[in-house]
PDB file of C-alpha atoms in Angstrom:
ATOM      1  CA  TRP A   1     -12.352   0.516 134.221  1.00 94.00           C
ATOM      2  CA  VAL A   2     -13.943   0.010 131.095  1.00 93.00           C
ATOM      3  CA  ALA A   3     -17.261  -1.404 132.599  1.00 94.00           C
ATOM      4  CA  SER A   4     -17.243   1.500 134.979  1.00 94.00           C
ATOM      5  CA  THR A   5     -17.243   4.360 132.522  1.00 92.00           C
ATOM      6  CA  ASP A   6     -20.288   5.451 130.913  1.00 91.00           C
ATOM      7  CA  PHE A   7     -18.646   5.464 127.303  1.00 88.00           C
ATOM      8  CA  ARG A   8     -21.289   8.223 126.063  1.00 88.00           C
ATOM      9  CA  ASN A   9     -19.042  10.672 127.978  1.00 88.00           C
ATOM     10  CA  ASP A  10     -15.416  11.458 127.832  1.00 89.00           C
ATOM     11  CA  MET A  11     -13.591   8.593 129.964  1.00 88.00           C
ATOM     12  CA  ALA A  12     -11.145   9.613 132.292  1.00 90.00           C
ATOM     13  CA  ALA A  13      -8.199   7.841 133.465  1.00 92.00           C
ATOM     14  CA  SER A  14      -5.971   8.570 136.291  1.00 95.00           C
ATOM     15  CA  ASP A  15      -3.934   6.290 138.676  1.00 96.00           C
ATOM     16  CA  LYS A  16      -6.395   7.513 141.216  1.00 95.00           C
ATOM     17  CA  ILE A  17      -9.601   6.630 139.269  1.00 94.00           C
ATOM     18  CA  LEU A  18      -7.727   3.276 138.509  1.00 96.00           C
ATOM     19  CA  LYS A  19      -6.730   2.645 142.421  1.00 96.00           C
ATOM     20  CA  GLN A  20     -10.446   3.362 143.071  1.00 96.00           C
ATOM     21  CA  VAL A  21     -11.607   0.654 140.942  1.00 95.00           C
ATOM     22  CA  GLN A  22      -9.079  -1.646 142.057  1.00 96.00           C
ATOM     23  CA  ASP A  23     -10.659  -0.859 145.085  1.00 97.00           C
ATOM     24  CA  ALA A  24     -14.285  -1.470 143.968  1.00 96.00           C
ATOM     25  CA  TYR A  25     -13.134  -4.978 142.764  1.00 97.00           C
ATOM     26  CA  LEU A  26     -11.877  -6.327 145.777  1.00 97.00           C
ATOM     27  CA  LYS A  27     -14.698  -5.389 147.578  1.00 97.00           C
ATOM     28  CA  ILE A  28     -16.485  -7.436 145.217  1.00 97.00           C
ATOM     29  CA  ARG A  29     -13.903 -10.372 145.245  1.00 96.00           C
ATOM     30  CA  ASN A  30     -13.644 -10.325 149.336  1.00 96.00           C
ATOM     31  CA  THR A  31     -17.678 -10.612 149.231  1.00 97.00           C
ATOM     32  CA  CYS A  32     -17.959 -13.356 146.991  1.00 96.00           C
ATOM     33  CA  ARG A  33     -14.780 -15.144 149.170  1.00 96.00           C
ATOM     34  CA  PHE A  34     -17.052 -14.309 152.436  1.00 97.00           C
ATOM     35  CA  LEU A  35     -20.179 -16.349 150.786  1.00 96.00           C
ATOM     36  CA  ILE A  36     -17.536 -19.056 149.684  1.00 95.00           C
ATOM     37  CA  SER A  37     -16.214 -19.443 153.101  1.00 95.00           C
ATOM     38  CA  ASN A  38     -19.772 -19.587 154.831  1.00 96.00           C
ATOM     39  CA  LEU A  39     -21.264 -22.503 152.235  1.00 95.00           C
ATOM     40  CA  TYR A  40     -18.207 -24.889 152.721  1.00 92.00           C
ATOM     41  CA  ASP A  41     -20.761 -27.579 154.762  1.00 94.00           C
ATOM     42  CA  TYR A  42     -23.596 -26.464 152.717  1.00 94.00           C
ATOM     43  CA  ASP A  43     -25.748 -28.737 150.241  1.00 93.00           C
ATOM     44  CA  ASN A  44     -28.417 -26.734 148.179  1.00 92.00           C
ATOM     45  CA  GLY A  45     -29.932 -30.740 147.263  1.00 91.00           C
ATOM     46  CA  LYS A  46     -30.235 -31.473 151.111  1.00 94.00           C
ATOM     47  CA  ASP A  47     -30.028 -28.140 153.085  1.00 95.00           C
ATOM     48  CA  LYS A  48     -31.785 -25.664 151.217  1.00 96.00           C
ATOM     49  CA  VAL A  49     -34.791 -23.882 153.051  1.00 97.00           C
ATOM     50  CA  GLU A  50     -37.802 -22.831 151.217  1.00 96.00           C
ATOM     51  CA  TYR A  51     -38.818 -18.829 150.872  1.00 95.00           C
ATOM     52  CA  GLU A  52     -41.817 -19.778 153.271  1.00 94.00           C
ATOM     53  CA  GLN A  53     -39.183 -20.924 156.225  1.00 96.00           C
ATOM     54  CA  LEU A  54     -36.592 -18.364 155.855  1.00 96.00           C
ATOM     55  CA  LEU A  55     -36.252 -15.782 158.357  1.00 96.00           C
ATOM     56  CA  GLU A  56     -37.362 -12.577 156.897  1.00 94.00           C
ATOM     57  CA  ILE A  57     -34.208 -10.750 157.329  1.00 95.00           C
ATOM     58  CA  ASP A  58     -32.880 -13.366 154.530  1.00 96.00           C
ATOM     59  CA  LYS A  59     -35.850 -12.777 152.295  1.00 96.00           C
ATOM     60  CA  TRP A  60     -34.917  -8.982 152.823  1.00 96.00           C
ATOM     61  CA  ALA A  61     -31.569  -9.960 151.334  1.00 96.00           C
ATOM     62  CA  LEU A  62     -33.429 -12.036 148.306  1.00 96.00           C
ATOM     63  CA  LEU A  63     -35.488  -9.121 147.632  1.00 95.00           C
ATOM     64  CA  LYS A  64     -32.795  -6.753 147.541  1.00 96.00           C
ATOM     65  CA  LEU A  65     -30.921  -9.369 145.399  1.00 96.00           C
ATOM     66  CA  HIS A  66     -34.007  -9.403 143.194  1.00 95.00           C
ATOM     67  CA  LYS A  67     -34.198  -5.975 142.717  1.00 95.00           C
ATOM     68  CA  LEU A  68     -30.345  -6.170 141.639  1.00 96.00           C
ATOM     69  CA  ILE A  69     -31.032  -8.271 138.883  1.00 96.00           C
ATOM     70  CA  GLU A  70     -33.778  -6.751 137.652  1.00 95.00           C
ATOM     71  CA  LYS A  71     -31.557  -3.399 137.525  1.00 96.00           C
ATOM     72  CA  VAL A  72     -28.584  -5.076 136.052  1.00 97.00           C
ATOM     73  CA  ASP A  73     -30.580  -6.877 133.371  1.00 96.00           C
ATOM     74  CA  THR A  74     -32.126  -3.606 132.057  1.00 96.00           C
ATOM     75  CA  ALA A  75     -28.748  -2.157 131.974  1.00 96.00           C
ATOM     76  CA  TYR A  76     -27.142  -4.968 130.230  1.00 96.00           C
ATOM     77  CA  GLN A  77     -29.877  -4.324 127.358  1.00 95.00           C
ATOM     78  CA  GLY A  78     -29.685  -0.682 126.867  1.00 95.00           C
ATOM     79  CA  PHE A  79     -25.416  -1.148 127.341  1.00 95.00           C
ATOM     80  CA  GLU A  80     -24.860   1.045 130.417  1.00 95.00           C
ATOM     81  CA  PHE A  81     -22.492  -0.976 131.752  1.00 95.00           C
ATOM     82  CA  HIS A  82     -21.320   1.561 134.234  1.00 95.00           C
ATOM     83  CA  VAL A  83     -24.972   0.673 135.784  1.00 96.00           C
ATOM     84  CA  VAL A  84     -24.400  -2.645 136.148  1.00 96.00           C
ATOM     85  CA  TYR A  85     -20.601  -1.880 137.613  1.00 96.00           C
ATOM     86  CA  HIS A  86     -22.131   0.788 140.383  1.00 96.00           C
ATOM     87  CA  SER A  87     -25.259  -0.895 141.335  1.00 97.00           C
ATOM     88  CA  VAL A  88     -23.454  -4.630 142.329  1.00 97.00           C
ATOM     89  CA  LEU A  89     -20.858  -2.115 144.105  1.00 97.00           C
ATOM     90  CA  GLU A  90     -23.606  -0.982 146.144  1.00 97.00           C
ATOM     91  CA  PHE A  91     -25.145  -4.079 146.783  1.00 97.00           C
ATOM     92  CA  CYS A  92     -22.136  -6.012 147.708  1.00 97.00           C
ATOM     93  CA  VAL A  93     -20.860  -2.710 149.844  1.00 96.00           C
ATOM     94  CA  ASN A  94     -24.147  -1.779 151.532  1.00 95.00           C
ATOM     95  CA  ASP A  95     -27.056  -4.308 151.373  1.00 96.00           C
ATOM     96  CA  LEU A  96     -24.316  -7.065 151.984  1.00 96.00           C
ATOM     97  CA  SER A  97     -21.414  -6.177 153.730  1.00 94.00           C
ATOM     98  CA  ALA A  98     -22.852  -3.329 155.632  1.00 91.00           C
ATOM     99  CA  PHE A  99     -26.123  -5.289 157.045  1.00 93.00           C
ATOM    100  CA  PHE A 100     -27.022  -8.710 155.307  1.00 96.00           C
ATOM    101  CA  LEU A 101     -23.063 -10.491 156.120  1.00 96.00           C
ATOM    102  CA  ASP A 102     -22.481  -8.332 159.165  1.00 94.00           C
ATOM    103  CA  LEU A 103     -25.593  -9.316 161.325  1.00 93.00           C
ATOM    104  CA  SER A 104     -25.520 -12.577 160.088  1.00 96.00           C
ATOM    105  CA  LYS A 105     -22.320 -13.683 161.546  1.00 96.00           C
ATOM    106  CA  ASP A 106     -23.705 -14.552 164.543  1.00 96.00           C
ATOM    107  CA  ARG A 107     -25.584 -17.318 163.542  1.00 96.00           C
ATOM    108  CA  LEU A 108     -23.169 -18.420 160.980  1.00 97.00           C
ATOM    109  CA  TYR A 109     -20.375 -19.094 163.393  1.00 96.00           C
ATOM    110  CA  CYS A 110     -22.039 -19.682 166.594  1.00 96.00           C
ATOM    111  CA  ASP A 111     -25.389 -21.488 166.177  1.00 96.00           C
ATOM    112  CA  ARG A 112     -25.418 -25.270 165.450  1.00 95.00           C
ATOM    113  CA  PRO A 113     -23.764 -26.237 162.160  1.00 95.00           C
ATOM    114  CA  ASP A 114     -27.539 -27.477 160.804  1.00 95.00           C
ATOM    115  CA  ALA A 115     -29.826 -24.796 162.618  1.00 96.00           C
ATOM    116  CA  PRO A 116     -32.390 -23.372 160.837  1.00 96.00           C
ATOM    117  CA  SER A 117     -31.366 -20.254 161.431  1.00 96.00           C
ATOM    118  CA  ARG A 118     -28.061 -20.918 159.935  1.00 97.00           C
ATOM    119  CA  ARG A 119     -29.419 -23.015 156.808  1.00 98.00           C
ATOM    120  CA  SER A 120     -32.124 -19.947 156.513  1.00 97.00           C
ATOM    121  CA  ALA A 121     -28.958 -17.775 155.905  1.00 97.00           C
ATOM    122  CA  GLN A 122     -26.579 -19.880 153.977  1.00 97.00           C
ATOM    123  CA  THR A 123     -29.555 -20.864 151.618  1.00 97.00           C
ATOM    124  CA  VAL A 124     -29.889 -17.122 150.496  1.00 97.00           C
ATOM    125  CA  MET A 125     -25.550 -16.747 150.591  1.00 97.00           C
ATOM    126  CA  HIS A 126     -25.807 -19.740 148.087  1.00 96.00           C
ATOM    127  CA  GLU A 127     -28.250 -17.985 145.705  1.00 95.00           C
ATOM    128  CA  VAL A 128     -26.371 -14.488 146.125  1.00 97.00           C
ATOM    129  CA  LEU A 129     -23.041 -16.175 145.280  1.00 96.00           C
ATOM    130  CA  LEU A 130     -24.899 -17.692 142.207  1.00 95.00           C
ATOM    131  CA  SER A 131     -26.697 -14.702 141.022  1.00 96.00           C
ATOM    132  CA  LEU A 132     -23.628 -12.299 141.207  1.00 97.00           C
ATOM    133  CA  ILE A 133     -21.241 -14.458 139.619  1.00 96.00           C
ATOM    134  CA  LYS A 134     -23.796 -14.938 136.318  1.00 96.00           C
ATOM    135  CA  LEU A 135     -24.229 -11.076 136.672  1.00 97.00           C
ATOM    136  CA  LEU A 136     -20.222 -10.341 136.766  1.00 96.00           C
ATOM    137  CA  ALA A 137     -19.158 -13.042 134.415  1.00 96.00           C
ATOM    138  CA  PRO A 138     -19.602 -10.676 131.357  1.00 95.00           C
ATOM    139  CA  VAL A 139     -17.217  -8.266 132.914  1.00 95.00           C
ATOM    140  CA  LEU A 140     -15.055  -9.759 135.521  1.00 96.00           C
ATOM    141  CA  SER A 141     -14.743 -12.922 133.673  1.00 96.00           C
ATOM    142  CA  PHE A 142     -11.745 -14.729 134.909  1.00 96.00           C
ATOM    143  CA  THR A 143     -12.890 -14.037 138.522  1.00 96.00           C
ATOM    144  CA  CYS A 144     -16.283 -15.643 137.997  1.00 95.00           C
ATOM    145  CA  GLU A 145     -14.442 -18.415 136.432  1.00 94.00           C
ATOM    146  CA  SER A 146     -12.515 -18.801 139.367  1.00 94.00           C
ATOM    147  CA  ILE A 147     -15.455 -18.691 141.842  1.00 94.00           C
ATOM    148  CA  LEU A 148     -17.556 -21.488 139.400  1.00 92.00           C
ATOM    149  CA  LYS A 149     -15.061 -23.992 141.001  1.00 89.00           C
ATOM    150  CA  PHE A 150     -16.683 -23.535 144.226  1.00 88.00           C
ATOM    151  CA  VAL A 151     -20.048 -24.174 143.219  1.00 85.00           C
ATOM    152  CA  PRO A 152     -20.345 -27.814 142.086  1.00 77.00           C
ATOM    153  CA  GLU A 153     -23.719 -27.966 141.813  1.00 76.00           C
ATOM    154  CA  LEU A 154     -23.732 -25.902 138.634  1.00 77.00           C
ATOM    155  CA  ALA A 155     -21.860 -28.751 136.705  1.00 77.00           C
ATOM    156  CA  LEU A 156     -20.587 -26.688 133.811  1.00 85.00           C
ATOM    157  CA  GLU A 157     -17.443 -26.027 132.102  1.00 89.00           C
ATOM    158  CA  SER A 158     -17.737 -22.165 131.698  1.00 92.00           C
ATOM    159  CA  ILE A 159     -19.958 -19.791 133.432  1.00 93.00           C
ATOM    160  CA  PHE A 160     -20.440 -18.581 130.044  1.00 93.00           C
ATOM    161  CA  LEU A 161     -22.723 -21.586 129.860  1.00 93.00           C
ATOM    162  CA  ALA A 162     -24.877 -20.278 132.629  1.00 92.00           C
ATOM    163  CA  GLU A 163     -28.332 -18.134 131.872  1.00 92.00           C
ATOM    164  CA  LEU A 164     -28.118 -14.862 133.414  1.00 93.00           C
ATOM    165  CA  PRO A 165     -30.682 -14.543 136.351  1.00 93.00           C
ATOM    166  CA  LEU A 166     -33.664 -12.987 135.855  1.00 90.00           C
ATOM    167  CA  PRO A 167     -35.667 -11.354 138.619  1.00 85.00           C
ATOM    168  CA  GLU A 168     -39.024 -13.237 140.433  1.00 85.00           C
ATOM    169  CA  ASN A 169     -41.651 -10.765 140.540  1.00 80.00           C
ATOM    170  CA  ARG A 170     -43.322 -13.096 143.691  1.00 79.00           C
ATOM    171  CA  LEU A 171     -39.715 -11.759 145.448  1.00 81.00           C
ATOM    172  CA  THR A 172     -40.644  -8.164 145.714  1.00 80.00           C
ATOM    173  CA  ASP A 173     -42.791  -7.706 148.536  1.00 86.00           C
ATOM    174  CA  LYS A 174     -42.997  -3.785 148.722  1.00 89.00           C
ATOM    175  CA  GLY A 175     -44.288  -3.958 152.601  1.00 91.00           C
ATOM    176  CA  LEU A 176     -41.565  -5.710 153.418  1.00 93.00           C
ATOM    177  CA  GLU A 177     -38.971  -3.594 152.276  1.00 92.00           C
ATOM    178  CA  GLU A 178     -40.920  -0.757 153.738  1.00 93.00           C
ATOM    179  CA  LYS A 179     -40.852  -2.571 156.690  1.00 94.00           C
ATOM    180  CA  TRP A 180     -37.249  -3.349 156.883  1.00 94.00           C
ATOM    181  CA  GLU A 181     -36.479   0.297 156.105  1.00 94.00           C
ATOM    182  CA  ARG A 182     -37.807   1.415 159.211  1.00 94.00           C
ATOM    183  CA  ILE A 183     -36.135  -1.506 161.036  1.00 95.00           C
ATOM    184  CA  PHE A 184     -32.910  -0.290 159.612  1.00 93.00           C
ATOM    185  CA  ALA A 185     -33.515   3.244 160.163  1.00 94.00           C
ATOM    186  CA  ALA A 186     -34.014   2.607 163.760  1.00 94.00           C
ATOM    187  CA  ARG A 187     -30.987   0.359 163.820  1.00 94.00           C
ATOM    188  CA  GLU A 188     -28.818   3.465 162.635  1.00 94.00           C
ATOM    189  CA  ARG A 189     -30.484   5.804 165.453  1.00 95.00           C
ATOM    190  CA  VAL A 190     -29.124   2.957 168.222  1.00 95.00           C
ATOM    191  CA  TYR A 191     -26.012   2.606 166.053  1.00 94.00           C
ATOM    192  CA  LYS A 192     -25.353   6.421 166.839  1.00 95.00           C
ATOM    193  CA  ARG A 193     -25.889   6.163 170.486  1.00 95.00           C
ATOM    194  CA  LEU A 194     -23.551   2.989 170.576  1.00 96.00           C
ATOM    195  CA  GLU A 195     -21.154   4.468 169.122  1.00 96.00           C
ATOM    196  CA  GLU A 196     -21.095   7.354 171.773  1.00 95.00           C
ATOM    197  CA  ALA A 197     -20.897   4.969 174.310  1.00 95.00           C
ATOM    198  CA  ARG A 198     -18.321   3.310 172.820  1.00 94.00           C
ATOM    199  CA  SER A 199     -16.200   6.509 172.317  1.00 95.00           C
ATOM    200  CA  LYS A 200     -17.160   7.293 176.110  1.00 94.00           C
ATOM    201  CA  LYS A 201     -15.738   3.734 177.221  1.00 94.00           C
ATOM    202  CA  GLU A 202     -18.498   3.029 178.737  1.00 94.00           C
ATOM    203  CA  ILE A 203     -18.568   0.167 176.012  1.00 95.00           C
ATOM    204  CA  ALA A 204     -16.031  -1.697 173.461  1.00 94.00           C
ATOM    205  CA  SER A 205     -18.195  -3.541 170.941  1.00 94.00           C
ATOM    206  CA  SER A 206     -21.691  -3.385 170.544  1.00 95.00           C
ATOM    207  CA  THR A 207     -22.038  -6.758 171.996  1.00 94.00           C
ATOM    208  CA  GLU A 208     -21.604  -5.159 174.895  1.00 95.00           C
ATOM    209  CA  ALA A 209     -24.413  -3.277 175.422  1.00 96.00           C
ATOM    210  CA  SER A 210     -27.653  -3.542 176.564  1.00 95.00           C
ATOM    211  CA  VAL A 211     -30.442  -1.290 174.655  1.00 96.00           C
ATOM    212  CA  SER A 212     -34.007   0.229 175.763  1.00 95.00           C
ATOM    213  CA  LEU A 213     -35.560   1.292 172.718  1.00 94.00           C
ATOM    214  CA  VAL A 214     -38.736   3.360 172.978  1.00 95.00           C
ATOM    215  CA  LEU A 215     -40.271   3.959 169.778  1.00 93.00           C
ATOM    216  CA  ASP A 216     -43.208   5.707 167.783  1.00 91.00           C
ATOM    217  CA  ASP A 217     -46.271   3.211 166.851  1.00 90.00           C
ATOM    218  CA  LYS A 218     -45.243   2.309 163.495  1.00 90.00           C
ATOM    219  CA  ASP A 219     -41.758   1.659 164.193  1.00 93.00           C
ATOM    220  CA  PHE A 220     -42.976  -0.522 167.784  1.00 94.00           C
ATOM    221  CA  GLU A 221     -45.023  -2.237 165.409  1.00 94.00           C
ATOM    222  CA  ALA A 222     -42.099  -3.135 163.094  1.00 94.00           C
ATOM    223  CA  LEU A 223     -39.995  -4.033 165.514  1.00 95.00           C
ATOM    224  CA  CYS A 224     -42.003  -6.041 167.671  1.00 94.00           C
ATOM    225  CA  SER A 225     -42.502  -8.165 164.666  1.00 93.00           C
ATOM    226  CA  ILE A 226     -38.740  -9.341 164.805  1.00 93.00           C
ATOM    227  CA  GLU A 227     -38.752  -9.692 168.313  1.00 90.00           C
ATOM    228  CA  LYS A 228     -36.877 -12.776 168.599  1.00 90.00           C
ATOM    229  CA  GLU A 229     -34.243 -11.780 166.461  1.00 92.00           C
ATOM    230  CA  LEU A 230     -34.070  -8.263 167.313  1.00 94.00           C
ATOM    231  CA  ALA A 231     -30.608  -8.737 169.570  1.00 93.00           C
ATOM    232  CA  MET A 232     -29.268 -10.413 166.021  1.00 94.00           C
ATOM    233  CA  VAL A 233     -30.193  -7.699 163.733  1.00 94.00           C
ATOM    234  CA  PHE A 234     -28.900  -4.407 166.426  1.00 95.00           C
ATOM    235  CA  ILE A 235     -25.945  -6.783 166.845  1.00 95.00           C
ATOM    236  CA  VAL A 236     -26.220  -6.214 170.810  1.00 95.00           C
ATOM    237  CA  SER A 237     -26.476  -8.818 173.483  1.00 94.00           C
ATOM    238  CA  ASP A 238     -30.265  -7.628 175.057  1.00 93.00           C
ATOM    239  CA  ILE A 239     -32.662  -5.055 173.481  1.00 95.00           C
ATOM    240  CA  LYS A 240     -36.113  -4.149 174.918  1.00 95.00           C
ATOM    241  CA  ILE A 241     -38.775  -2.202 173.039  1.00 95.00           C
ATOM    242  CA  SER A 242     -41.671  -0.168 173.933  1.00 94.00           C
ATOM    243  CA  LYS A 243     -44.431   2.238 172.742  1.00 93.00           C
ATOM    244  CA  GLY A 244     -44.288   6.121 173.223  1.00 93.00           C
ATOM    245  CA  LYS A 245     -41.948   9.120 172.400  1.00 92.00           C
ATOM    246  CA  GLU A 246     -38.888   8.140 170.821  1.00 90.00           C
ATOM    247  CA  ASN A 247     -35.899   7.566 173.503  1.00 94.00           C
ATOM    248  CA  ILE A 248     -32.899   5.703 173.211  1.00 95.00           C
ATOM    249  CA  LYS A 249     -30.901   4.584 176.381  1.00 95.00           C
ATOM    250  CA  VAL A 250     -27.826   2.644 176.064  1.00 96.00           C
ATOM    251  CA  SER A 251     -25.590   0.830 178.558  1.00 95.00           C
ATOM    252  CA  HIS A 252     -23.142  -1.666 179.692  1.00 96.00           C
ATOM    253  CA  SER A 253     -24.617  -4.905 179.941  1.00 95.00           C
ATOM    254  CA  SER A 254     -24.740  -6.754 183.575  1.00 94.00           C
ATOM    255  CA  GLU A 255     -24.730 -10.171 182.782  1.00 95.00           C
ATOM    256  CA  LYS A 256     -21.707 -12.383 182.207  1.00 96.00           C
ATOM    257  CA  LYS A 257     -19.676 -12.780 178.416  1.00 96.00           C
ATOM    258  CA  CYS A 258     -19.989 -15.899 176.978  1.00 97.00           C
ATOM    259  CA  GLU A 259     -16.278 -16.891 175.858  1.00 96.00           C
ATOM    260  CA  ARG A 260     -17.467 -18.502 172.886  1.00 96.00           C
ATOM    261  CA  CYS A 261     -19.836 -16.320 170.967  1.00 95.00           C
ATOM    262  CA  TRP A 262     -18.978 -12.790 173.352  1.00 95.00           C
ATOM    263  CA  GLN A 263     -22.521 -12.180 173.851  1.00 95.00           C
ATOM    264  CA  TRP A 264     -23.288 -10.966 177.710  1.00 96.00           C
ATOM    265  CA  LYS A 265     -26.613 -13.359 178.382  1.00 95.00           C
ATOM    266  CA  ASN A 266     -27.983 -14.363 181.993  1.00 94.00           C
ATOM    267  CA  THR A 267     -27.543 -18.143 180.832  1.00 96.00           C
ATOM    268  CA  VAL A 268     -23.791 -17.903 181.405  1.00 96.00           C
ATOM    269  CA  GLY A 269     -22.403 -19.774 184.006  1.00 93.00           C
ATOM    270  CA  LYS A 270     -25.898 -21.938 184.689  1.00 94.00           C
ATOM    271  CA  ASN A 271     -24.584 -25.451 182.673  1.00 94.00           C
ATOM    272  CA  ALA A 272     -22.103 -27.104 185.318  1.00 94.00           C
ATOM    273  CA  ILE A 273     -19.865 -28.800 182.420  1.00 95.00           C
ATOM    274  CA  HIS A 274     -19.528 -25.849 180.639  1.00 96.00           C
ATOM    275  CA  PRO A 275     -19.646 -22.660 183.086  1.00 95.00           C
ATOM    276  CA  THR A 276     -18.051 -19.954 180.930  1.00 96.00           C
ATOM    277  CA  LEU A 277     -20.425 -20.528 178.187  1.00 97.00           C
ATOM    278  CA  CYS A 278     -24.047 -19.211 177.604  1.00 96.00           C
ATOM    279  CA  GLU A 279     -27.186 -21.703 177.021  1.00 95.00           C
ATOM    280  CA  ARG A 280     -27.402 -21.793 173.276  1.00 95.00           C
ATOM    281  CA  CYS A 281     -23.014 -22.555 173.175  1.00 96.00           C
ATOM    282  CA  SER A 282     -23.245 -24.921 175.970  1.00 96.00           C
ATOM    283  CA  GLY A 283     -25.732 -26.829 173.572  1.00 95.00           C
ATOM    284  CA  VAL A 284     -23.950 -26.616 170.298  1.00 95.00           C
ATOM    285  CA  VAL A 285     -21.013 -27.418 172.055  1.00 95.00           C
ATOM    286  CA  ALA A 286     -22.485 -30.657 173.747  1.00 92.00           C
ATOM    287  CA  GLY A 287     -24.203 -32.099 170.710  1.00 87.00           C
TER     288      GLY A 287
END
């Protein structure tokens, strides 16, 4: 509550305000808990993926992280602790929970444990976790000390023996940021149609959907560059894009549902040993 309030103005306190702060704390804590839970088999010394080899969505997450670091560093130097509070909360709720972590669940849970796509996500999640506990230590001291126990490679007796992270200019790619703003804007428009289809009982979840998306030149170019990851980014089973006057069509997939990943794929039933699994899941289970 102290950090969330601008001390240069009147400092208001009430049960409602403290409840809001409690909810915000839990959102930040649960974000860190999710990161820890998905790093249980990750060894930064062996499994780290170099920046150049990361998926684009993971590069975007690092870009957003280092914009946060820059903003928080400036706020601490100006004693604007309320900016630290609001910036970290917004990052955890919007950039991480609503986008990056949500669309990464499929590869985290269903890909091969050592798959490049999964290790790419874990590399960024590891970097995010380290940065968050360093940035938050002055405010959430006990929480960050507790999380430190799950980050053995820091080898520190206390989080306060760690340096605050510094922004890396090489990660702030303006072109990449603008491109992903287009992709997420298109994703939001598709999600409105998915919600309409869900309310009409045409689909129960987005993974049941097959999407046909017609886009203008710039949006088409942006989405075309990540065509292999489109289904993951939009959290649907299938998505086809074409160029023209914008139009979005959502229908229930005509394929079969994989019992393991819940994606509706035309490869389900092709494996005699695992007839209820898609090609990817069959390979993972067999391995």
